[in-house]
Structure formats: structure tokens, C-alpha cells
mmCIF file of C-alpha atoms in Angstrom:
data_model
loop_
_atom_site.group_PDB
_atom_site.id
_atom_site.type_symbol
_atom_site.label_atom_id
_atom_site.label_comp_id
_atom_site.label_asym_id
_atom_site.label_seq_id
_atom_site.Cartn_x
_atom_site.Cartn_y
_atom_site.Cartn_z
ATOM 1 C CA MET A 1 -0.010 0.098 -0.205
ATOM 2 C CA ASP A 2 1.183 3.567 -0.790
ATOM 3 C CA GLU A 3 1.890 5.971 1.913
ATOM 4 C CA PRO A 4 -1.658 6.583 3.731
ATOM 5 C CA GLU A 5 -3.603 9.607 3.259
ATOM 6 C CA PHE A 6 -4.746 9.093 7.066
ATOM 7 C CA THR A 7 -4.425 6.828 9.609
ATOM 8 C CA VAL A 8 -7.273 5.647 12.186
ATOM 9 C CA VAL A 9 -6.062 4.352 15.418
ATOM 10 C CA ARG A 10 -8.607 1.567 17.183
ATOM 11 C CA LEU A 11 -8.590 -0.325 20.532
ATOM 12 C CA ARG A 12 -9.317 -4.128 20.478
ATOM 13 C CA GLY A 13 -12.664 -5.138 21.338
ATOM 14 C CA GLU A 14 -13.611 -7.175 24.156
ATOM 15 C CA GLU A 15 -14.924 -10.029 21.994
ATOM 16 C CA GLU A 16 -11.615 -10.272 19.920
ATOM 17 C CA ALA A 17 -9.174 -12.965 21.441
ATOM 18 C CA LEU A 18 -5.590 -12.023 21.847
ATOM 19 C CA GLU A 19 -3.143 -14.917 22.079
ATOM 20 C CA LEU A 20 -0.448 -14.241 24.728
ATOM 21 C CA PRO A 21 3.123 -16.018 24.552
ATOM 22 C CA SER A 22 3.449 -19.333 26.290
ATOM 23 C CA PHE A 23 5.663 -18.112 29.170
ATOM 24 C CA TRP A 24 3.084 -15.914 30.315
ATOM 25 C CA ARG A 25 1.412 -19.050 31.711
ATOM 26 C CA LYS A 26 4.167 -19.477 34.188
ATOM 27 C CA PHE A 27 3.153 -16.463 36.320
ATOM 28 C CA ARG A 28 0.333 -15.837 38.660
ATOM 29 C CA GLY A 29 -1.355 -12.839 40.165
ATOM 30 C CA LYS A 30 -0.229 -9.209 39.814
ATOM 31 C CA THR A 31 3.128 -10.381 38.245
ATOM 32 C CA ALA A 32 1.597 -12.116 35.532
ATOM 33 C CA GLN A 33 -0.781 -8.988 35.078
ATOM 34 C CA LYS A 34 2.378 -6.692 34.821
ATOM 35 C CA ILE A 35 4.019 -8.828 32.542
ATOM 36 C CA LYS A 36 0.818 -8.935 30.043
ATOM 37 C CA TYR A 37 0.687 -5.197 30.225
ATOM 38 C CA ARG A 38 4.378 -5.046 29.513
ATOM 39 C CA TRP A 39 3.953 -7.646 26.528
ATOM 40 C CA LEU A 40 0.886 -5.698 25.204
ATOM 41 C CA MET A 41 3.052 -2.675 24.906
ATOM 42 C CA TRP A 42 5.771 -4.313 23.134
ATOM 43 C CA ARG A 43 3.168 -5.842 20.634
ATOM 44 C CA LEU A 44 2.031 -2.255 19.616
ATOM 45 C CA PRO A 45 0.589 -2.466 16.887
ATOM 46 C CA LEU A 46 -1.798 -5.444 16.782
ATOM 47 C CA ALA A 47 -2.613 -5.263 12.992
ATOM 48 C CA CYS A 48 -2.937 -3.012 10.481
ATOM 49 C CA GLY A 49 -5.513 -2.840 7.307
ATOM 50 C CA GLU A 50 -6.507 -0.558 4.552
ATOM 51 C CA LEU A 51 -9.408 1.763 4.663
ATOM 52 C CA ILE A 52 -10.976 3.827 1.881
ATOM 53 C CA CYS A 53 -13.066 6.818 2.351
ATOM 54 C CA LEU A 54 -14.138 9.466 -0.474
ATOM 55 C CA ASN A 55 -11.807 7.536 -2.832
ATOM 56 C CA GLN A 56 -8.564 8.286 -0.656
ATOM 57 C CA CYS A 57 -6.770 5.425 0.881
ATOM 58 C CA GLY A 58 -6.000 5.237 4.579
ATOM 59 C CA GLU A 59 -4.485 2.813 7.080
ATOM 60 C CA GLU A 60 -6.617 1.424 9.961
ATOM 61 C CA ILE A 61 -4.402 0.366 13.053
ATOM 62 C CA TRP A 62 -5.581 -1.848 15.745
ATOM 63 C CA LEU A 63 -4.053 -1.537 19.406
ATOM 64 C CA PRO A 64 -3.698 -4.648 21.616
ATOM 65 C CA PHE A 65 -5.496 -3.141 24.346
ATOM 66 C CA THR A 66 -8.927 -3.112 25.411
ATOM 67 C CA ARG A 67 -10.694 -0.201 27.137
ATOM 68 C CA GLU A 68 -10.261 -1.920 30.287
ATOM 69 C CA ASP A 69 -6.506 -2.458 29.756
ATOM 70 C CA LEU A 70 -5.879 1.374 29.667
ATOM 71 C CA ALA A 71 -6.383 1.712 32.956
ATOM 72 C CA ALA A 72 -3.088 -0.361 33.590
ATOM 73 C CA TYR A 73 -0.956 2.449 31.969
ATOM 74 C CA SER A 74 -0.073 5.889 33.312
ATOM 75 C CA ASN A 75 -0.734 8.983 31.131
ATOM 76 C CA GLU A 76 2.694 9.304 30.184
ATOM 77 C CA GLU A 77 2.989 5.621 28.891
ATOM 78 C CA LEU A 78 -0.238 6.296 26.767
ATOM 79 C CA THR A 79 1.200 9.519 25.127
ATOM 80 C CA ASP A 80 4.338 7.538 24.384
ATOM 81 C CA MET A 81 2.531 4.716 22.773
ATOM 82 C CA LEU A 82 0.891 7.326 20.520
ATOM 83 C CA HIS A 83 3.733 9.045 19.560
ATOM 84 C CA ARG A 84 5.428 5.528 18.774
ATOM 85 C CA ILE A 85 2.716 5.101 16.334
ATOM 86 C CA ILE A 86 3.209 8.761 14.829
ATOM 87 C CA ILE A 87 6.832 8.082 14.420
ATOM 88 C CA GLU A 88 6.947 4.457 13.167
ATOM 89 C CA LYS A 89 4.145 4.896 10.486
ATOM 90 C CA GLY A 90 4.804 8.459 9.871
ATOM 91 C CA ALA A 91 1.264 9.150 10.752
ATOM 92 C CA GLN A 92 0.547 12.879 11.267
ATOM 93 C CA ASN A 93 -3.198 12.937 9.730
ATOM 94 C CA MET A 94 -4.269 10.645 12.619
ATOM 95 C CA VAL A 95 -7.730 9.844 14.029
ATOM 96 C CA VAL A 96 -7.658 7.949 17.644
ATOM 97 C CA ASP A 97 -10.349 6.291 19.587
ATOM 98 C CA LYS A 98 -12.081 8.817 21.741
ATOM 99 C CA LEU A 99 -10.782 7.213 24.785
ATOM 100 C CA LEU A 100 -7.028 7.900 23.556
ATOM 101 C CA GLU A 101 -7.864 11.176 22.555
ATOM 102 C CA PRO A 102 -6.848 13.066 26.195
ATOM 103 C CA TYR A 103 -3.157 11.691 25.307
ATOM 104 C CA LEU A 104 -2.413 13.000 21.927
ATOM 105 C CA GLU A 105 -1.281 16.559 21.799
ATOM 106 C CA LYS A 106 -3.898 19.285 21.173
ATOM 107 C CA GLY A 107 -2.323 20.305 17.917
ATOM 108 C CA LEU A 108 -2.529 16.880 16.581
ATOM 109 C CA ARG A 109 -6.150 15.858 17.875
ATOM 110 C CA ILE A 110 -8.711 15.941 14.791
ATOM 111 C CA ASP A 111 -12.053 16.400 16.663
ATOM 112 C CA GLY A 112 -14.200 16.300 13.723
ATOM 113 C CA ARG A 113 -15.645 19.632 14.654
ATOM 114 C CA LEU A 114 -15.196 21.131 11.237
ATOM 115 C CA MET A 115 -17.621 18.959 9.597
ATOM 116 C CA PRO A 116 -20.860 20.084 11.574
ATOM 117 C CA LEU A 117 -19.595 23.667 10.380
ATOM 118 C CA LEU A 118 -19.178 22.539 6.958
ATOM 119 C CA MET A 119 -22.442 21.285 6.907
ATOM 120 C CA LEU A 120 -24.157 24.113 8.884
ATOM 121 C CA LYS A 121 -26.538 25.156 6.291
ATOM 122 C CA GLU A 122 -27.852 21.649 5.999
ATOM 123 C CA ILE A 123 -27.950 20.863 9.952
ATOM 124 C CA VAL A 124 -29.957 24.070 10.363
ATOM 125 C CA SER A 125 -32.534 23.275 7.374
ATOM 126 C CA PHE A 126 -32.845 19.537 8.876
ATOM 127 C CA VAL A 127 -33.717 21.002 12.432
ATOM 128 C CA CYS A 128 -36.301 23.451 10.864
ATOM 129 C CA ARG A 129 -37.972 20.560 9.016
ATOM 130 C CA LYS A 130 -37.849 18.674 12.154
ATOM 131 C CA HIS A 131 -39.443 21.363 14.470
ATOM 132 C CA GLN A 132 -41.687 22.859 11.420
ATOM 133 C CA ILE A 133 -39.887 26.247 11.405
ATOM 134 C CA SER A 134 -39.370 28.284 8.080
ATOM 135 C CA TRP A 135 -36.254 30.196 7.361
ATOM 136 C CA ARG A 136 -38.308 33.700 7.210
ATOM 137 C CA GLU A 137 -39.358 32.389 10.712
ATOM 138 C CA LEU A 138 -35.939 31.963 11.785
ATOM 139 C CA ARG A 139 -34.324 33.949 14.444
ATOM 140 C CA PRO A 140 -30.905 32.959 14.931
ATOM 141 C CA VAL A 141 -28.439 33.962 17.837
ATOM 142 C CA VAL A 142 -24.603 33.216 17.246
ATOM 143 C CA ILE A 143 -22.591 32.779 20.413
ATOM 144 C CA ALA A 144 -19.593 33.889 18.668
ATOM 145 C CA GLY A 145 -16.131 31.865 19.076
ATOM 146 C CA GLU A 146 -12.972 31.632 16.878
ATOM 147 C CA ALA A 147 -13.193 34.431 14.260
ATOM 148 C CA GLU A 148 -13.069 32.148 11.275
ATOM 149 C CA ALA A 149 -15.644 29.948 12.185
ATOM 150 C CA THR A 150 -17.809 33.054 13.350
ATOM 151 C CA ARG A 151 -17.472 34.412 9.920
ATOM 152 C CA TRP A 152 -18.086 31.285 8.009
ATOM 153 C CA THR A 153 -21.198 30.845 10.119
ATOM 154 C CA LEU A 154 -22.386 34.219 9.703
ATOM 155 C CA ASN A 155 -22.148 33.933 5.768
ATOM 156 C CA CYS A 156 -23.884 30.701 5.859
ATOM 157 C CA LEU A 157 -27.001 32.074 7.728
ATOM 158 C CA GLY A 158 -26.955 35.750 6.130
ATOM 159 C CA ASP A 159 -29.201 36.408 3.270
ATOM 160 C CA GLN A 160 -32.189 34.444 4.047
ATOM 161 C CA LEU A 161 -33.220 35.736 7.446
ATOM 162 C CA ASN A 162 -34.792 38.636 8.890
ATOM 163 C CA ARG A 163 -33.234 39.176 11.902
ATOM 164 C CA LEU A 164 -29.666 37.998 13.315
ATOM 165 C CA THR A 165 -28.246 38.490 16.868
ATOM 166 C CA ILE A 166 -24.531 37.981 17.532
ATOM 167 C CA VAL A 167 -23.143 37.573 21.273
ATOM 168 C CA THR A 168 -19.611 38.457 21.327
ATOM 169 C CA LYS A 169 -16.899 39.404 23.702
ATOM 170 C CA GLU A 170 -15.563 41.933 20.967
ATOM 171 C CA PRO A 171 -18.924 43.736 19.312
ATOM 172 C CA GLY A 172 -16.781 46.023 17.657
ATOM 173 C CA ALA A 173 -15.711 43.259 15.306
ATOM 174 C CA TYR A 174 -19.035 42.613 13.636
ATOM 175 C CA GLU A 175 -20.299 46.202 13.070
ATOM 176 C CA SER A 176 -18.954 46.365 9.695
ATOM 177 C CA PHE A 177 -20.954 43.043 9.315
ATOM 178 C CA ALA A 178 -24.056 44.486 10.646
ATOM 179 C CA ARG A 179 -24.166 47.784 8.492
ATOM 180 C CA TYR A 180 -23.536 45.566 5.381
ATOM 181 C CA SER A 181 -26.057 43.062 6.028
ATOM 182 C CA TYR A 182 -28.634 45.823 6.501
ATOM 183 C CA GLU A 183 -27.689 47.883 3.400
ATOM 184 C CA GLU A 184 -27.483 44.977 0.946
ATOM 185 C CA ASN A 185 -29.938 42.479 2.254
ATOM 186 C CA GLY A 186 -32.049 44.416 4.644
ATOM 187 C CA LEU A 187 -31.220 42.115 7.614
ATOM 188 C CA LEU A 188 -31.382 43.579 10.976
ATOM 189 C CA VAL A 189 -28.255 42.517 12.964
ATOM 190 C CA SER A 190 -28.266 42.982 16.750
ATOM 191 C CA ILE A 191 -24.856 42.661 18.608
ATOM 192 C CA ARG A 192 -25.032 41.917 22.275
ATOM 193 C CA PRO A 193 -21.722 41.813 24.291
ATOM 194 C CA ARG A 194 -20.767 39.295 26.617
ATOM 195 C CA PRO A 195 -21.130 38.098 29.566
ATOM 196 C CA VAL A 196 -24.924 38.289 28.732
ATOM 197 C CA THR A 197 -27.142 40.088 31.144
ATOM 198 C CA ALA A 198 -30.711 40.392 29.401
ATOM 199 C CA ASP A 199 -32.713 37.819 27.735
ATOM 200 C CA LEU A 200 -31.533 36.984 24.185
ATOM 201 C CA TYR A 201 -34.566 37.192 21.365
ATOM 202 C CA GLY A 202 -34.235 34.289 19.262
ATOM 203 C CA ASN A 203 -35.457 30.987 18.567
ATOM 204 C CA LEU A 204 -32.486 29.002 17.328
ATOM 205 C CA VAL A 205 -28.957 29.338 19.196
ATOM 206 C CA ILE A 206 -25.798 28.110 17.389
ATOM 207 C CA GLU A 207 -22.737 27.860 19.829
ATOM 208 C CA LEU A 208 -19.394 28.311 18.736
ATOM 209 C CA ASP A 209 -17.380 29.438 21.766
ATOM 210 C CA PRO A 210 -16.297 26.504 24.063
ATOM 211 C CA CYS A 211 -15.947 28.360 27.195
ATOM 212 C CA ARG A 212 -18.520 27.168 29.814
ATOM 213 C CA GLU A 213 -20.210 30.388 30.647
ATOM 214 C CA LYS A 214 -23.674 30.263 31.543
ATOM 215 C CA ASP A 215 -25.295 31.986 28.250
ATOM 216 C CA TYR A 216 -28.084 29.618 28.564
ATOM 217 C CA LEU A 217 -29.758 31.098 31.413
ATOM 218 C CA TYR A 218 -30.728 33.840 29.043
ATOM 219 C CA TYR A 219 -31.994 31.925 25.855
ATOM 220 C CA ARG A 220 -35.683 32.056 25.183
ATOM 221 C CA SER A 221 -37.909 28.978 26.515
ATOM 222 C CA GLY A 222 -38.256 26.507 23.668
ATOM 223 C CA SER A 223 -35.294 27.823 22.175
ATOM 224 C CA ILE A 224 -33.435 25.038 19.763
ATOM 225 C CA VAL A 225 -29.494 24.992 20.573
ATOM 226 C CA LEU A 226 -27.098 23.778 18.425
ATOM 227 C CA ASN A 227 -23.641 23.245 20.079
ATOM 228 C CA LEU A 228 -20.840 23.409 17.366
ATOM 229 C CA SER A 229 -18.366 24.562 19.636
ATOM 230 C CA GLY A 230 -16.554 21.097 20.308
ATOM 231 C CA ASN A 231 -17.379 21.460 24.193
ATOM 232 C CA ARG A 232 -20.159 18.875 24.961
ATOM 233 C CA TYR A 233 -20.415 20.216 28.577
ATOM 234 C CA ARG A 234 -21.690 23.398 27.432
ATOM 235 C CA THR A 235 -24.951 21.133 26.476
ATOM 236 C CA LEU A 236 -24.880 19.257 29.489
ATOM 237 C CA ASP A 237 -25.128 22.038 31.904
ATOM 238 C CA ALA A 238 -27.856 23.597 29.467
ATOM 239 C CA CYS A 239 -29.796 20.434 29.852
ATOM 240 C CA ILE A 240 -29.676 20.158 33.454
ATOM 241 C CA ARG A 241 -30.431 23.961 34.063
ATOM 242 C CA ARG A 242 -32.833 24.627 31.456
ATOM 243 C CA LYS A 243 -35.381 21.476 30.593
ATOM 244 C CA ASP A 244 -37.277 23.860 28.410
ATOM 245 C CA LEU A 245 -34.565 24.093 25.781
ATOM 246 C CA ILE A 246 -33.897 21.575 22.917
ATOM 247 C CA CYS A 247 -30.410 20.972 22.616
ATOM 248 C CA TYR A 248 -28.328 18.968 19.984
ATOM 249 C CA ASN A 249 -24.471 18.388 19.957
ATOM 250 C CA ARG A 250 -24.192 15.331 17.751
ATOM 251 C CA PHE A 251 -24.584 15.771 14.059
ATOM 252 C CA ASP A 252 -24.110 12.401 11.852
ATOM 253 C CA ILE A 253 -23.267 13.004 8.439
ATOM 254 C CA ARG A 254 -23.601 10.418 5.661
ATOM 255 C CA ALA A 255 -21.377 10.872 2.645
ATOM 256 C CA ASP A 256 -21.056 8.855 -0.441
ATOM 257 C CA GLY A 257 -23.692 6.870 0.941
ATOM 258 C CA VAL A 258 -21.923 5.869 4.182
ATOM 259 C CA LEU A 259 -22.312 7.021 7.652
ATOM 260 C CA TRP A 260 -18.802 8.293 8.569
ATOM 261 C CA ASP A 261 -17.087 9.326 11.742
ATOM 262 C CA ASN A 262 -17.146 13.290 11.352
ATOM 263 C CA ARG A 263 -13.424 12.827 12.719
ATOM 264 C CA ILE A 264 -12.654 10.518 9.781
ATOM 265 C CA LEU A 265 -14.284 12.982 7.244
ATOM 266 C CA GLN A 266 -12.289 15.762 8.507
ATOM 267 C CA ALA A 267 -9.047 13.864 8.187
ATOM 268 C CA VAL A 268 -9.567 12.774 4.503
ATOM 269 C CA ILE A 269 -10.960 16.477 3.682
ATOM 270 C CA TYR A 270 -9.056 19.047 5.602
ATOM 271 C CA LYS A 271 -5.813 16.781 6.496
ATOM 272 C CA THR A 272 -5.406 18.782 9.772
ATOM 273 C CA ALA A 273 -6.647 19.123 13.468
ATOM 274 C CA THR A 274 -9.310 21.543 14.104
ATOM 275 C CA ALA A 275 -7.160 24.343 15.806
ATOM 276 C CA PHE A 276 -5.563 24.917 12.301
ATOM 277 C CA GLY A 277 -8.698 24.248 9.981
ATOM 278 C CA ALA A 278 -11.244 26.988 10.568
ATOM 279 C CA GLY A 279 -9.791 28.852 7.865
ATOM 280 C CA GLN A 280 -9.908 26.215 5.292
ATOM 281 C CA LEU A 281 -13.645 25.568 5.360
ATOM 282 C CA GLY A 282 -14.569 26.618 2.020
ATOM 283 C CA GLU A 283 -12.133 24.150 0.739
ATOM 284 C CA GLY A 284 -14.483 21.244 1.645
ATOM 285 C CA SER A 285 -17.719 22.585 -0.389
ATOM 286 C CA LYS A 286 -16.618 21.099 -3.815
ATOM 287 C CA ILE A 287 -16.072 17.653 -1.944
ATOM 288 C CA LYS A 288 -19.288 18.135 0.216
ATOM 289 C CA ASP A 289 -21.288 18.355 -3.420
ATOM 290 C CA LEU A 290 -19.072 15.442 -5.427
ATOM 291 C CA TYR A 291 -19.906 12.962 -2.630
ATOM 292 C CA GLY A 292 -23.696 13.930 -1.848
ATOM 293 C CA PHE A 293 -23.144 14.671 1.943
ATOM 294 C CA ALA A 294 -26.122 14.777 3.835
ATOM 295 C CA VAL A 295 -27.273 15.290 7.617
ATOM 296 C CA GLU A 296 -28.528 11.596 8.685
ATOM 297 C CA LYS A 297 -29.462 12.709 12.110
ATOM 298 C CA THR A 298 -29.197 15.238 14.975
ATOM 299 C CA GLY A 299 -28.898 14.084 18.634
ATOM 300 C CA LEU A 300 -27.565 14.684 22.185
ATOM 301 C CA GLU A 301 -24.390 13.066 23.247
ATOM 302 C CA SER A 302 -23.622 13.069 26.727
#
């Protein structure tokens, strides 16, 4: 196989048998377990195979550990294991099992957050159909986050609305957008500073900022909340404190007829970690159209 375009690292399933070396049977108790875990580390990786996504060839790597086995290793050891794979396989564009993500450097972490942003217009349309809201009735509130992601979101929403609210720590950064939107499209844009101190007018909230500020206390009752920030705890906090909100933080996407992990799609399309990819969002539009991307389902991930 040629050098893979992306790498997916998975843990061994509980049902998958692992043949241990014969000398291991000579030991008992804690000594046997200690030798087993040292041997598993040496055995890294367990197997490799080919994975095709959107006509790009990647490599799938299985580690010899189950979820329960991970508890036997320190954080440093798990980080070292992932570094070994990066070095030995030359794997930079890498998606790892979610349980391993905390042990991968943030700059290398692909969390899939770019995909809901790329599909934002389709997600909003999907949710509007689900809750029987027309675009003309839509009153979005955008909780601004990283500048590129916020600009992308505003451009996706812009010309089909009557009213839009932007909540931001930098009100001045969006004044020119507000003027342009009104002059060109008749769109009324309200800019609200953070922290929020008064109720927000709107029936759809798009959260882009991962900070756990209590913005949800000011959302209108019955509002639909789309958390695209990548921080699921924002949604958990809102669900606990505001039972009257409809919250979504999971967005399943079908591409080329297959339901893919958003992280794999991001690795294939953008070849970069989320922290460095927001400025490239527009580059995925042609691929999205070519492979018929569609929103399969929205849900809540705890």
C-alpha cells in the first residue's frame, strides 16, 4: 500500500481474542498482569489494514488493548504509545479512539468539529424541518467563537433571514458586517456583548465558543440550541439547568452513501487538526457536493 492519506487508531474489542505468549502461563497474580501489560506495549500495534474513504486510501491500526486495559497504564505511557505510532508509521493526519484523545497533543487532535461547520446550512435546514420552522421565521442567535468559524457561520446564514443576533466579547469586530447586512439584504443584526445580562431574542442558538459561560440562562424558552463548539459540557450544563431548551451536540453525516465518523471525514477533507482548520472551511464545499453529503441525524451526546 502507498503511503496512507490518513490513519485511524482503534482499540481491540472485548470479543476479540488475543493470543498471549506461552511463558506468560508460568506467572500468577499481579506479576502475571504486569508481564501481560508490558508485553502488550511491546506488541504495539496489533494489526493494520486498509481503509477507503471518499476514494482516499488510509490505514486502520488496531492496538492490542481493550478499554479496560488502558487503566493499567500511566498517562505518560499512553502518550508515548501514540508517539511511537506517529514515528513508526509517519502518521500525522491521525484519528484515534475517543478514549485515547486526551493523550494526544492538542495540536494533532482531530475532533471532527469542522464537519458540522461545513454542513451548517444543511444542519439548520434539517432542524427547521424537524421542528416545522421556516427560514423566514428563524431568529438565530450566534454565540461567537473563533473568528474564522464565526465569519463562516454568519455567511452561511446571512441572506435568508429577517433578524440575527450576535453575542460576542468583541462587539466592534462585527459592526461592519451588521451595516453591510442591512444595506445589502435588509437584515437586522443585533450585537450583544458578553457576558450576557439580559434575555436573548431568538428561537435558534448556534454556540461556537467552547467556554462554559452560562449563556443558556438567557435563552428564550423553547429555543433550539446547536452546540458546534466541540465542548459537550456546554450542552450538559444547559440540559441540567434548562429543561425547556431543545439541545443538540451530535450531527451524523452521510457521505458517498456511508455514515462516517466526522473525525475521519475531517482527516480526509482537511488533513488537519481542528485548531488549524477553520480558515479552510470553504475548501470542503466542492467535496461536499461531489460526494452528496447529507445530514443523517441530530442528537444529544452525553
